[in-house]
């Protein structure tokens, strides 16, 4: 059995199920807190290793947002993210569904000869809550 055919353990299934329930982009610790409600004896290390495994299998997306800023996303549809540089909040931006992104794919394809399968485009700024607090 190779790595691509590795079975879905109960722990992995629960982690994936809990990650799919949220629309936010939780850290490994956030996922651990949710999973512990169903699997009280699971360790943070086990959750982290399984999140990394699920990401390597293409079942979830790992978001590397800088040192100590790794988050996870179960939404595998094409989309971009925006991160608040003040509070760290991460949200989806449905930009990839716009005609401009399709045009960008065409430009990249024609200039490079690549078959474009997707892109990762992340924005950063200050969220409305943090802007409101600083005003």
Coordinates of C-alpha atoms in Angstrom, one line a residue:
X1 CA 0.0 0.0 0.0
X2 CA 1.6 3.3 -1.1
X3 CA 1.2 6.6 0.6
X4 CA -1.6 7.7 -1.8
X5 CA -3.6 4.6 -0.9
X6 CA -3.1 5.0 2.9
X7 CA -6.3 4.4 4.7
X8 CA -8.4 7.0 6.4
X9 CA -8.0 6.3 10.1
X10 CA -10.7 7.3 12.6
X11 CA -8.5 10.1 13.9
X12 CA -8.0 11.5 10.4
X13 CA -11.7 11.2 9.6
X14 CA -12.7 13.1 12.8
X15 CA -10.1 15.8 12.1
X16 CA -11.3 16.2 8.5
X17 CA -14.9 16.2 9.6
X18 CA -14.3 18.9 12.2
X19 CA -12.3 21.0 9.8
X20 CA -15.0 20.8 7.2
X21 CA -17.6 22.1 9.7
X22 CA -15.9 25.5 10.1
X23 CA -15.7 28.4 7.7
X24 CA -12.7 30.0 9.5
X25 CA -9.2 28.9 9.0
X26 CA -8.1 27.3 12.3
X27 CA -4.7 26.6 13.6
X28 CA -3.7 23.0 14.6
X29 CA -4.5 24.0 18.2
X30 CA -8.0 25.2 17.3
X31 CA -8.6 21.9 15.4
X32 CA -7.2 20.0 18.4
X33 CA -9.7 21.7 20.8
X34 CA -12.6 20.7 18.6
X35 CA -11.4 17.1 18.0
X36 CA -10.7 16.6 21.7
X37 CA -14.5 16.8 22.3
X38 CA -14.9 13.6 20.3
X39 CA -11.5 12.0 20.9
X40 CA -10.5 13.1 24.5
X41 CA -7.3 11.1 24.5
X42 CA -5.9 12.6 21.3
X43 CA -2.7 14.7 21.5
X44 CA -1.9 17.9 19.9
X45 CA 1.0 16.3 18.1
X46 CA -1.3 13.6 16.6
X47 CA -3.6 16.3 15.4
X48 CA -0.8 18.3 13.9
X49 CA 0.8 15.2 12.1
X50 CA -2.6 14.2 10.8
X51 CA -3.3 17.7 9.5
X52 CA 0.0 17.6 7.7
X53 CA -0.8 14.2 6.3
X54 CA -4.2 15.3 5.0
X55 CA -2.6 18.4 3.4
X56 CA 0.0 16.2 1.7
X57 CA -2.8 14.0 0.4
X58 CA -4.5 17.0 -1.1
X59 CA -7.6 16.6 1.1
X60 CA -7.1 19.9 2.9
X61 CA -5.1 23.1 2.3
X62 CA -2.3 24.3 4.5
X63 CA -1.9 28.0 4.7
X64 CA 1.6 29.2 5.6
X65 CA 1.1 32.8 6.6
X66 CA 4.5 33.4 8.2
X67 CA 6.3 32.2 11.3
X68 CA 3.8 30.6 13.7
X69 CA 1.0 31.4 11.3
X70 CA 0.1 28.0 9.9
X71 CA -3.6 27.5 9.4
X72 CA -5.8 24.9 7.7
X73 CA -8.7 25.0 5.2
X74 CA -11.0 22.2 4.1
X75 CA -12.4 24.2 1.2
X76 CA -10.5 22.9 -1.8
X77 CA -12.3 25.0 -4.4
X78 CA -10.2 27.7 -6.0
X79 CA -10.3 30.8 -3.8
X80 CA -7.9 33.3 -2.3
X81 CA -7.5 34.5 1.2
X82 CA -7.1 37.8 3.0
X83 CA -5.3 38.0 6.4
X84 CA -5.6 40.8 9.0
X85 CA -2.0 42.0 9.9
X86 CA -3.3 43.1 13.3
X87 CA -5.4 40.2 14.7
X88 CA -4.4 37.4 12.3
X89 CA -8.0 36.7 11.1
X90 CA -8.1 34.9 7.8
X91 CA -11.1 35.0 5.4
X92 CA -11.9 33.7 2.0
X93 CA -12.1 36.0 -1.0
X94 CA -14.1 34.6 -3.9
X95 CA -11.8 36.3 -6.4
X96 CA -10.9 33.2 -8.4
X97 CA -14.5 33.0 -9.7
X98 CA -14.2 36.4 -11.4
X99 CA -13.5 37.0 -15.2
X100 CA -10.3 38.8 -14.3
X101 CA -8.7 35.7 -12.8
X102 CA -9.7 33.7 -15.9
X103 CA -8.0 36.4 -18.0
X104 CA -4.9 36.2 -15.8
X105 CA -4.8 32.4 -16.2
X106 CA -4.9 32.9 -20.0
X107 CA -2.1 35.5 -19.9
X108 CA 0.1 33.2 -17.8
X109 CA -0.7 30.2 -20.0
X110 CA 0.2 32.1 -23.2
X111 CA 3.4 33.6 -21.8
X112 CA 4.7 30.4 -20.2
X113 CA 3.2 27.5 -22.1
X114 CA 2.0 26.0 -18.8
X115 CA -1.4 24.4 -18.3
X116 CA -2.6 26.5 -15.4
X117 CA -4.3 24.4 -12.8
X118 CA -4.8 26.9 -10.1
X119 CA -3.1 29.7 -8.2
X120 CA -2.5 30.8 -4.6
X121 CA -3.0 34.5 -4.2
X122 CA -3.2 35.9 -0.7
X123 CA -3.9 39.4 0.4
X124 CA -3.1 41.1 3.7
X125 CA -4.5 44.2 5.3
X126 CA -6.4 45.5 8.3
X127 CA -9.9 43.9 8.9
X128 CA -13.0 46.1 9.6
X129 CA -12.9 45.2 13.3
X130 CA -9.3 46.3 13.8
X131 CA -9.8 49.4 11.7
X132 CA -12.9 50.3 13.9
X133 CA -10.9 49.7 17.1
X134 CA -8.1 52.0 16.0
X135 CA -10.4 54.8 14.9

